Coordinates of C-alpha atoms in Angstrom, one line a residue:
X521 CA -48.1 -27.0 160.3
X522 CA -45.4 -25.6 162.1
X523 CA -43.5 -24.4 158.7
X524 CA -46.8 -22.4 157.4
X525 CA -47.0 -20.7 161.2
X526 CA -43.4 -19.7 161.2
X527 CA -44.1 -18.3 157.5
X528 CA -47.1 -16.7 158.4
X529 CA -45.5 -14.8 161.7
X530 CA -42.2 -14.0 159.3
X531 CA -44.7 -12.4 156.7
X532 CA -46.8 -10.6 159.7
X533 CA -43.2 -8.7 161.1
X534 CA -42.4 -7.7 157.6
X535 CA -45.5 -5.9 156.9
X536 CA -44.9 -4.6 160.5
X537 CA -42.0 -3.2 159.5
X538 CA -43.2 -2.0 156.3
X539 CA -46.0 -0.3 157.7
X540 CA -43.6 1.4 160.5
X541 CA -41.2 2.8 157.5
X542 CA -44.5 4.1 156.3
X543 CA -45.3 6.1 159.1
X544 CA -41.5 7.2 159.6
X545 CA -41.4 8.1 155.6
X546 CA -45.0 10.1 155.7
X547 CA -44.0 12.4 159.2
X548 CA -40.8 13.1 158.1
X549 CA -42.3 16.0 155.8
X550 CA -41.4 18.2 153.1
X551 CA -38.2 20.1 152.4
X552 CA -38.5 23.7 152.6
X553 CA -36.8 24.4 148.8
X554 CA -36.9 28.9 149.0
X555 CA -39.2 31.1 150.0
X556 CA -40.4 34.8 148.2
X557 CA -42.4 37.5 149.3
X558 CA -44.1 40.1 146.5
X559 CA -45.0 43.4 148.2
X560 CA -47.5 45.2 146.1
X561 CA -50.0 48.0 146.5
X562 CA -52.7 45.7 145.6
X563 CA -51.5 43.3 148.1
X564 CA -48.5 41.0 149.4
X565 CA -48.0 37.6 148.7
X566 CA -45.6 35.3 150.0
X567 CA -44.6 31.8 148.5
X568 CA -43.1 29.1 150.5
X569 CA -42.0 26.6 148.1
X570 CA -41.5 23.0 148.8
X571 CA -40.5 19.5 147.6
X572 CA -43.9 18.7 148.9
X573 CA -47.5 19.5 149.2
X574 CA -47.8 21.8 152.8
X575 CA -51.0 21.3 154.8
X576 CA -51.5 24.5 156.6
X577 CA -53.6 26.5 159.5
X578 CA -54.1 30.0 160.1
X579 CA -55.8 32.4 162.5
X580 CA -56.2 36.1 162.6
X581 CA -56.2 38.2 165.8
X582 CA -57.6 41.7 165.3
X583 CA -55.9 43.7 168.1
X584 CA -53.2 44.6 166.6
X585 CA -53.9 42.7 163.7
X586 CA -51.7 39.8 163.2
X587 CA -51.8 36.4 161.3
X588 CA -50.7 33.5 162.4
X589 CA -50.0 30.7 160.3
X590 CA -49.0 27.3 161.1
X591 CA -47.5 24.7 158.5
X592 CA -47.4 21.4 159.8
X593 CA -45.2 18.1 159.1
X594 CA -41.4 20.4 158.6
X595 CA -39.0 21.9 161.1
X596 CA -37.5 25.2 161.3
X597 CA -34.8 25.7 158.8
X598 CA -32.3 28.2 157.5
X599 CA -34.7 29.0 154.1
X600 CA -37.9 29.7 156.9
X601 CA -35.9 31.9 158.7
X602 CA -34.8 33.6 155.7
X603 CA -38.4 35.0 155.7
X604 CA -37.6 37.9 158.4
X605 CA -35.1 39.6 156.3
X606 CA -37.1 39.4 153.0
X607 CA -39.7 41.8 154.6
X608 CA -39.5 44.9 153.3
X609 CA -39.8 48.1 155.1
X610 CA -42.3 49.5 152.1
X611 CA -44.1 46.9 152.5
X612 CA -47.8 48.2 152.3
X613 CA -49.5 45.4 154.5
X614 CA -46.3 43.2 156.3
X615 CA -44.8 45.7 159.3
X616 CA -42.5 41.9 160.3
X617 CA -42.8 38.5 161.4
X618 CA -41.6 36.1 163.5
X619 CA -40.7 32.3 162.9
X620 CA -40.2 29.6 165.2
X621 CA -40.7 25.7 165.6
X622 CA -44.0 26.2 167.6
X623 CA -44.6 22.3 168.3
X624 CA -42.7 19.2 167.1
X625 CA -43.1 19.1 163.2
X626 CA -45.0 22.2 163.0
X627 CA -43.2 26.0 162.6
X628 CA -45.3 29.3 163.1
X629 CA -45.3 32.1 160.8
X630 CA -46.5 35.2 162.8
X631 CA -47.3 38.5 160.4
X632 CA -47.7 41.6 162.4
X633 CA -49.5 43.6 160.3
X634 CA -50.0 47.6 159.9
X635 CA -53.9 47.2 158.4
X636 CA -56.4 44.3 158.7
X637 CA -56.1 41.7 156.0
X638 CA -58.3 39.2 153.8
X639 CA -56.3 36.7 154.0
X640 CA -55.7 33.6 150.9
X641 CA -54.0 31.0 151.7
X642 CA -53.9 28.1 149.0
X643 CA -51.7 25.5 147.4
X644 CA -50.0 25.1 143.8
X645 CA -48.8 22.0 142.0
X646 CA -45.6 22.1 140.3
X647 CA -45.5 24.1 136.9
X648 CA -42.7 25.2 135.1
X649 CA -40.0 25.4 137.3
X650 CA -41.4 25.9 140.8
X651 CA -42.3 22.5 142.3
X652 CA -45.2 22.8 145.3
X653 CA -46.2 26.0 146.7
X654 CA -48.1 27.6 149.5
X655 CA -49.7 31.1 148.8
X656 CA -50.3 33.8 151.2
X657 CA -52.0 36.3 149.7
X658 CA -52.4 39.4 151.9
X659 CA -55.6 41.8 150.8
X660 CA -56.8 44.4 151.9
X661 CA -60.2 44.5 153.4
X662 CA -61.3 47.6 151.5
X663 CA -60.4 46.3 147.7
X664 CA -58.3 49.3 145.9
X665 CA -60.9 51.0 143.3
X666 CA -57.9 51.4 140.3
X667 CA -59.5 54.6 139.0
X668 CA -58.9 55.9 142.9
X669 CA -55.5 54.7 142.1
X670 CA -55.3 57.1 138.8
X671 CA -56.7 59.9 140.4
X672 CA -53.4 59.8 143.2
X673 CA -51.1 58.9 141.1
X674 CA -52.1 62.3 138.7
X675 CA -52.2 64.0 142.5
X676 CA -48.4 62.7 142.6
X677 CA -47.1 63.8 140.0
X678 CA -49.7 67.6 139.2
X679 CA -47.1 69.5 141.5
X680 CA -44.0 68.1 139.5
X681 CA -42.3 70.5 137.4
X682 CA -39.4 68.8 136.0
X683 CA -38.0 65.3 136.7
X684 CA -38.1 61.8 134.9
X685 CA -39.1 58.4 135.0
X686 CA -37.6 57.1 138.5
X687 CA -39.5 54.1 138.5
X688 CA -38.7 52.2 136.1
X689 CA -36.3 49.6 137.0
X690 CA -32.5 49.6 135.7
X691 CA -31.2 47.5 133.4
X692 CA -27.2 46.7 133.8
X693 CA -25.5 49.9 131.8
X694 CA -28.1 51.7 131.7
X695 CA -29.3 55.0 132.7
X696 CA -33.0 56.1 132.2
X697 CA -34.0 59.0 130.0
X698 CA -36.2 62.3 131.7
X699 CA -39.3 62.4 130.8
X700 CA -41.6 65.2 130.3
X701 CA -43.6 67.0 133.0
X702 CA -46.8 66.0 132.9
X703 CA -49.7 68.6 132.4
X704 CA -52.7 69.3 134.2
X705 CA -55.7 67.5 132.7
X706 CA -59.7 66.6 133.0
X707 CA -59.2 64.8 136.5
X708 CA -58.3 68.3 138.2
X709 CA -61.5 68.5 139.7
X710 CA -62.0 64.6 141.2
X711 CA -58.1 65.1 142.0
X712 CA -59.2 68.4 144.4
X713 CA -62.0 66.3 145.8
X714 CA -59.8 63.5 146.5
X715 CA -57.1 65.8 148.3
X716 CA -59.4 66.7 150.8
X717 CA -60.6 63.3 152.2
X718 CA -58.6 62.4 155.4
X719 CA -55.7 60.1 155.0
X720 CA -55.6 56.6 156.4
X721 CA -54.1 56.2 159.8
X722 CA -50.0 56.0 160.1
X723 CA -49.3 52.8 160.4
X724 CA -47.4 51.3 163.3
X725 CA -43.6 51.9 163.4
X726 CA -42.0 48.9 161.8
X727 CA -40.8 46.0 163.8
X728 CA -37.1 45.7 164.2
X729 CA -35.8 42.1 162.8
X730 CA -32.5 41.2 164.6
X731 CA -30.8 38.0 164.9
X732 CA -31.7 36.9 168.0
X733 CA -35.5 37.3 166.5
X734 CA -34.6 34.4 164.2
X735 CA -36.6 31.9 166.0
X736 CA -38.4 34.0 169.0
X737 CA -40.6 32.3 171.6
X738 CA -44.5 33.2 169.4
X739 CA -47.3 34.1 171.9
X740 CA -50.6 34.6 170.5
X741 CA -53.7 35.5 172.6
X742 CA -56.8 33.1 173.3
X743 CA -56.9 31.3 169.8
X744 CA -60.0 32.0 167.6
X745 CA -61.6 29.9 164.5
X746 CA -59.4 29.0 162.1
X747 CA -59.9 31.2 159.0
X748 CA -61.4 29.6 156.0
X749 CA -59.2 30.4 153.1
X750 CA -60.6 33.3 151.8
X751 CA -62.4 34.6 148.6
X752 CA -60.5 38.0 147.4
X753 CA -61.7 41.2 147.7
X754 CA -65.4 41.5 145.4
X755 CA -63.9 43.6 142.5
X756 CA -65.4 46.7 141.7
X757 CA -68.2 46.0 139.0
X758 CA -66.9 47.2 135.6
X759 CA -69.6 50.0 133.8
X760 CA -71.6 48.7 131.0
X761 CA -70.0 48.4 127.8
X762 CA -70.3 51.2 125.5
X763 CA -71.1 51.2 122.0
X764 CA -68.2 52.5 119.6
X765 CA -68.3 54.1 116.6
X766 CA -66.6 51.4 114.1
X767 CA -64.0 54.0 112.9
X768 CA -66.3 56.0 111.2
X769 CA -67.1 59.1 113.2
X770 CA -65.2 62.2 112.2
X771 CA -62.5 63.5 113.7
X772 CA -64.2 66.0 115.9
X773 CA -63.4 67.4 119.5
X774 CA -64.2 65.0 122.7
X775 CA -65.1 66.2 125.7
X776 CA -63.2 64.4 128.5
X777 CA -59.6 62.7 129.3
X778 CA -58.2 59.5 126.9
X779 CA -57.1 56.7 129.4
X780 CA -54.9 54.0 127.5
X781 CA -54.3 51.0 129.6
X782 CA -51.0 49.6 129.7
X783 CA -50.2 46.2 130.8
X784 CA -47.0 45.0 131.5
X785 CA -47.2 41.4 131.1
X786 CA -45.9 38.3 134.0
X787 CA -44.8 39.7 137.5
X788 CA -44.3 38.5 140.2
X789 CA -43.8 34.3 140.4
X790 CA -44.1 34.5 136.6
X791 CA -40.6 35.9 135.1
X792 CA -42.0 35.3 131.5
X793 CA -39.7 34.2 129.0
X794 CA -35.7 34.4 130.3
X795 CA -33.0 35.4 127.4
X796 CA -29.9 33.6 126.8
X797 CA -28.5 36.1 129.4
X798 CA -30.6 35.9 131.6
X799 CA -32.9 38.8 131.1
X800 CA -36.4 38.1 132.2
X801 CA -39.2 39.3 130.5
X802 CA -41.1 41.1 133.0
X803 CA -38.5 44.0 133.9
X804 CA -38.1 44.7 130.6
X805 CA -41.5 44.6 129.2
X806 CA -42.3 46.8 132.8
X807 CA -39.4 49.3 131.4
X808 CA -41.2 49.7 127.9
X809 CA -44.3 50.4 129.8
X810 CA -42.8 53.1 131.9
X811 CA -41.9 54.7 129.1
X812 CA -44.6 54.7 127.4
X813 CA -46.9 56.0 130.3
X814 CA -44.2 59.0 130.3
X815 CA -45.3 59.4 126.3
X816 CA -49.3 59.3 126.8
X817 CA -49.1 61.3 130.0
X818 CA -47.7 64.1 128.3
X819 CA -49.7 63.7 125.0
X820 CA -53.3 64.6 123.7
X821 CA -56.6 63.5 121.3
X822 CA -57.3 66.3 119.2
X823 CA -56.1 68.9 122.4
X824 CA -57.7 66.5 125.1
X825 CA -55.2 65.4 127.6
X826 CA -54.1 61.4 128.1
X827 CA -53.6 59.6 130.7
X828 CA -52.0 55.8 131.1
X829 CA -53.1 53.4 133.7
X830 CA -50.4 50.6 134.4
X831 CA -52.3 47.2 135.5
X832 CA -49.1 46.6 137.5
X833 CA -46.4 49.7 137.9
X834 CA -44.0 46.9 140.3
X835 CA -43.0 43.3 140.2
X836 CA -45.9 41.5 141.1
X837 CA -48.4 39.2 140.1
X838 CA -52.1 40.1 138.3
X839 CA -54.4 37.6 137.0
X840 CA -55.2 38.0 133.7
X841 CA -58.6 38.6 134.0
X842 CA -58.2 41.1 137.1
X843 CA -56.4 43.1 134.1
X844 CA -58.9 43.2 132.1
X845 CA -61.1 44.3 134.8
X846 CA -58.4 47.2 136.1
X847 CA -58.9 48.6 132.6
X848 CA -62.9 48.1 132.3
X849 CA -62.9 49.7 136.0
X850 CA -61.0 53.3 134.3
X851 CA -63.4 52.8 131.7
X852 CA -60.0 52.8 129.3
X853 CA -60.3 53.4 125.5
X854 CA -57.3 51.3 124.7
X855 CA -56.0 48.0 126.0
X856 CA -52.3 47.0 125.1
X857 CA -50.7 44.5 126.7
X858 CA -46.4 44.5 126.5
X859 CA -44.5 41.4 126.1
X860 CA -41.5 39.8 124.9
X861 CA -41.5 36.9 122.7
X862 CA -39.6 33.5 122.7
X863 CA -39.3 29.8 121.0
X864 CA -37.7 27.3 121.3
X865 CA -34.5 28.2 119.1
X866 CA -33.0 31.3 119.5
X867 CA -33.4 31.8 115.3
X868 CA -36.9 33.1 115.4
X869 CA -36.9 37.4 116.0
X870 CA -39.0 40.0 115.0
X871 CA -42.0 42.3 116.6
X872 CA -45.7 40.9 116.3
X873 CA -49.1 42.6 117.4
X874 CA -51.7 40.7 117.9
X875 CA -55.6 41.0 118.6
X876 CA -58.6 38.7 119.5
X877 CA -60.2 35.9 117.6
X878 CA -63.1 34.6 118.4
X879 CA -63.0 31.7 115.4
X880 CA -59.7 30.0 115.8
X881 CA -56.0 31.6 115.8
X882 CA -55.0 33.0 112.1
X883 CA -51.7 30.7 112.3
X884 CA -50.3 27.6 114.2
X885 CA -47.7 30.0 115.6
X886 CA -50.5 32.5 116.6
X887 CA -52.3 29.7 118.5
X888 CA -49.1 28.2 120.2
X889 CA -47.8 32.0 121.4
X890 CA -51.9 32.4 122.9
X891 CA -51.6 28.6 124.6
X892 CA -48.0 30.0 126.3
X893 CA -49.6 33.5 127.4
X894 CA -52.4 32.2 128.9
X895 CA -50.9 29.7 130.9
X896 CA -49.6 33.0 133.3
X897 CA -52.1 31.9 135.7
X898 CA -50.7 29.0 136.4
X899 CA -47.4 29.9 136.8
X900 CA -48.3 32.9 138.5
X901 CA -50.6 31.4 141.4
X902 CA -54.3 32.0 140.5
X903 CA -56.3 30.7 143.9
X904 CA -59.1 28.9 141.5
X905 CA -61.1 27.6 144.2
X906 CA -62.7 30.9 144.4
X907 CA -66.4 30.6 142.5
X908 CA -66.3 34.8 141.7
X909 CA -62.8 34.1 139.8
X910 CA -65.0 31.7 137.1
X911 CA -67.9 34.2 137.2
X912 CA -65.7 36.9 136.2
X913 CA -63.9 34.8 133.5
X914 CA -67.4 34.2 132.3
X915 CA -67.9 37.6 131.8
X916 CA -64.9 38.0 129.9
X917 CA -66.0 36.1 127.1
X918 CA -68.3 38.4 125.7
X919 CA -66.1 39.8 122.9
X920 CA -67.6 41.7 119.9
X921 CA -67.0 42.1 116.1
X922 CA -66.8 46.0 116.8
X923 CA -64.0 45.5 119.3
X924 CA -61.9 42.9 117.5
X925 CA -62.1 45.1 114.6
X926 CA -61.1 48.0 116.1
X927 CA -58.5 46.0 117.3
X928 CA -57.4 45.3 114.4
X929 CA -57.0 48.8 113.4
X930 CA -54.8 50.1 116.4
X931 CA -52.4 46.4 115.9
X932 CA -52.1 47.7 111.9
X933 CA -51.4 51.3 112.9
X934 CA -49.0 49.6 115.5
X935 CA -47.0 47.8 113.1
X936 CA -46.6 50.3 110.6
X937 CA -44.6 52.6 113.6
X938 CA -42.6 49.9 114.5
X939 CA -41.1 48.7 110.8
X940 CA -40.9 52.3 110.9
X941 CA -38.1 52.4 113.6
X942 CA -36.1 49.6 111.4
X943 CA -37.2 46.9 113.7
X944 CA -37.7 43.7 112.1
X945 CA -41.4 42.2 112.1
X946 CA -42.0 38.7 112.5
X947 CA -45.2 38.9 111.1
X948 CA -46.2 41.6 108.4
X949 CA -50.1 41.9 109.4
X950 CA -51.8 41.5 112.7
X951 CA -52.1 38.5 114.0
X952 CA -55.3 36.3 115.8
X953 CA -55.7 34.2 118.4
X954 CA -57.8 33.7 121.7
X955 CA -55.7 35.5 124.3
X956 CA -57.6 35.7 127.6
X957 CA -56.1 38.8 128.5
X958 CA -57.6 40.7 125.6
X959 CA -61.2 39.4 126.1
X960 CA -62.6 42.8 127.4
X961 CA -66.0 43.4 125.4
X962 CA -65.8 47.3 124.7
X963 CA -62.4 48.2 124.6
X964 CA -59.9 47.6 121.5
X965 CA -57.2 45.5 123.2
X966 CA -53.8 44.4 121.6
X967 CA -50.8 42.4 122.9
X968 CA -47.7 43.5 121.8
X969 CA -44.5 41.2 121.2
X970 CA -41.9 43.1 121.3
X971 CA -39.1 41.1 119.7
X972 CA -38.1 37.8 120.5
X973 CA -36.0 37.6 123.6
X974 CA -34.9 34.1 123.1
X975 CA -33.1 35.4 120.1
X976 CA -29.6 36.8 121.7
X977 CA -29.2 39.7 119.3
X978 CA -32.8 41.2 119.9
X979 CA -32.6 40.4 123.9
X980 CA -29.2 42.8 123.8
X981 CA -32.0 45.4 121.9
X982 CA -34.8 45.1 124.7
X983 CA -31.9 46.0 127.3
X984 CA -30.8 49.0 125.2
X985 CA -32.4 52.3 126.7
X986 CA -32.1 54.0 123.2
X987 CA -34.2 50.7 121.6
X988 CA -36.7 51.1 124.3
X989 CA -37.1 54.8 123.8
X990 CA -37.6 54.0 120.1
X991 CA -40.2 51.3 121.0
X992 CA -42.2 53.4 122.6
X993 CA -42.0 56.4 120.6
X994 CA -43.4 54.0 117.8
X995 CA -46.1 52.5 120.0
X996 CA -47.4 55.9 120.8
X997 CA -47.5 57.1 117.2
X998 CA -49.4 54.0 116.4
X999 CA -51.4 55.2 119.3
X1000 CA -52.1 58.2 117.9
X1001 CA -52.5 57.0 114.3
X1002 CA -55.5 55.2 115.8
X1003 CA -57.3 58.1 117.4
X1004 CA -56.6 60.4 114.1
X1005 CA -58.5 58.0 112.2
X1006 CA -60.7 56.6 114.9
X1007 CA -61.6 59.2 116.9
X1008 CA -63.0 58.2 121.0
X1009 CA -66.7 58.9 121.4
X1010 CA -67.3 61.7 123.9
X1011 CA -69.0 60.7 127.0
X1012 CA -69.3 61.5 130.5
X1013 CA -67.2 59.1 133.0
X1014 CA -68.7 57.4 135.6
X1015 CA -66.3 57.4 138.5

């Protein structure tokens, strides 16, 4: 009797103890791995990436707007505080913050901001090589409108006489070409309108981050409700689809501008595919794009003026279908997505174009290269809690014969241009498959892969300025190949 008592109370102190190691194992937290920030004009994110799911709190305080966010279960550590210097003086929404170890376990974030925010904050599982994540997404109240966005970018650049592309980023060795002035075109009179509407407010003057403001003592007025994470900013309801001609109109005069969306694919958290040297997708693909906007810009559609509209023009993240909806929202006549291919062995090289299916991808490799592109969402942080993310997606599946076959026309004319330059084609013909960022219902929309940057001999091409030029010289011929055969209807825009 007294054995089975002693064995009981030995078995009672070990799950005791097992249950205390518990507790000890579950408060000491995660491990703050790196944090990023993405300043954008759309809006800022910032990514705090950890070895472990973060629970979180934040509240907003309007006078002057600030956020406060608290992450419970870690302590302040040199990655945290590595948060003050990454703030950007540019940075459209973020004026500086403030760290510190506000209670035991749990460290502040405090965002003084120069304009009220719509604030996201939400959590990623591991994907490709980030492990957990927490998202603070920083919107704008008053959603940008991206044909506003055209209209003061062509306001920018009207009074330029001379000077070149100064955005694009640089590559190692390389020095960016001029580009032609651009010329006045059909936006002249909503530009004139939009010059006199009073600017927005100065913001604040930006807060000075020293050392000593590493870790500050946070005060925060009378707290307020927590803020439920919130939905993004309603996007601006695309106009209804308009019915196009099939290729067969003539090729007669239109009456209004040609806008050609151009989307630079990944940003941001997504790098897209990373060359044997390192080169990441996204700068160069943003590069080619830059380049090609210069092209458009400065050309015309049987004597009416172009225009480009970047979905992204800096290194941050877009949703895929938040590109298609940029381009519905300018009402665009083309759609061409820029990438860079890559496989698994650095053998496979050559440029592709592909468009839409709505039956199945044309080849294995066609389906496998949609699967890869379309995962961009999940390695670029999608908040898919939000129910007007699915509606919209829903939307986006709409596709028409008309479109995917005028899809297929600018992809051929594409192709031709680029075998035209000498570059080698991975595919001969346009290619198939059911990529989510060219579901837009009344626009032709292709994505264009560029060569394979897996492959070391066309990676050193992408970084070439002189290859790039070439590229998009023979994207814009194809462009215009298109249009000579396939002439825009004429309509009236509804801005």
């Amino acid at each position: 009797m007294k054995a089975a008592g002693l064995k009981r109370r030995v078995l009672l102190q070990g799950g005791s103890i097992a249950l205390m190691l518990g507790v000890h194992q579950i408060a000491r937290g995660a491990s703050i791995l790196a944090v990023r920030v993405w300043p954008a004009a759309d809006y800022t994110r910032v990514t705090i990436e950890s070895d472990a799911r973060l629970n979180s709190q934040q509240l907003v305080v309007g006078s002057p707007p600030r956020l406060a966010v608290d992450i419970e279960g870690i302590d302040l550590n040199p990655e945290l505080r590595e948060l003050v210097g990454k703030i950007k003086p540019s940075d459209p929404y973020i004026n500086g913050l403030r760290v510190g170890q506000y209670a035991p376990k749990v460290v502040r974030i405090v965002f003084d901001l120069k304009q009220a925010v719509v604030p996201q904050v939400f959590s990623l599982a591991p994907v490709a090589a980030y492990k957990h994540r927490l998202v603070l997404d920083l919107y704008p109240e008053q959603a940008i409108d991206p044909m506003e966005a055209l209209i003061a970018e062509r306001l920018r650049d009207a009074p330029r006489t001379t000077g070149g592309n100064n955005n694009a980023p640089a590559v190692a060795g390389n020095t960016p070409q001029p580009s032609p002035a651009p010329t006045v075109d059909a936006l002249g009179e909503l530009m004139a309108q939009q010059s006199m509407r009073p600017g927005p407010p100065a913001p604040p003057p930006p807060v000075v981050s020293g050392p000593d403001r590493a870790a500050p003592a946070l005060v925060v007025p009378a707290p307020v409700p927590p803020v439920v994470a919130a939905a993004p900013p309603r996007p601006v309801q695309p106009p209804p689809p308009v019915a196009r001609g099939g290729g067969t109109a003539t090729a007669s005069r239109t009456d209004r501008i040609i806008i050609v969306a151009l989307d630079p694919g990944h940003g941001g958290e997504d790098p897209g595919a990373t060359g044997p040297s390192g080169t990441r997708e996204k700068d160069i693909v943003l590069q080619v794009a830059f380049r090609l906007r210069d092209r458009i810009n400065a050309g015309s559609v049987n004597g009416n003026p172009m225009r480009a509209f970047l979905t992204r023009d800096a290194d941050f993240f877009v949703p895929l279908g938040v590109r298609v909806q940029k381009a519905r929202r300018v009402q665009a006549d083309l759609f061409v997505s820029i990438h860079a291919d890559a496989f698994t062995t650095p053998a496979a090289r050559g440029a592709s174009v592909f468009a839409l299916s709505q039956s199945g991808a044309s080849s294995s490799a066609a389906r496998w290269m949609a699967n890869k592109e379309n995962d961009a969402d999940k390695v670029g942080g999608v908040n898919v809690g939000g129910h007007e993310a699915q509606v919209q997606r829903a939307l986006l599946d709409m596709s028409t014969t008309a479109q995917i076959n005028d899809s297929l026309k600018l992809g051929g004319a594409m192709l031709g241009e680029i075998k035209g330059i000498g570059a080698r084609l991975h595919k001969g013909q346009v290619e198939q498959a059911g990529f989510a960022v060219l579901k837009a219902p009344d626009i032709p929309s292709v994505l264009v892969e560029t060569a394979f940057i897996s492959n070391p001999e066309e990676e050193a091409n992408l970084r070439r300025v002189d290859y790039q030029e070439n590229l998009a010289d023979a994207l814009m011929r194809g462009i215009q190949r298109y249009f000579a055969q396939n002439p825009p209807l004429a309509r009236s825009r509804q801005l």
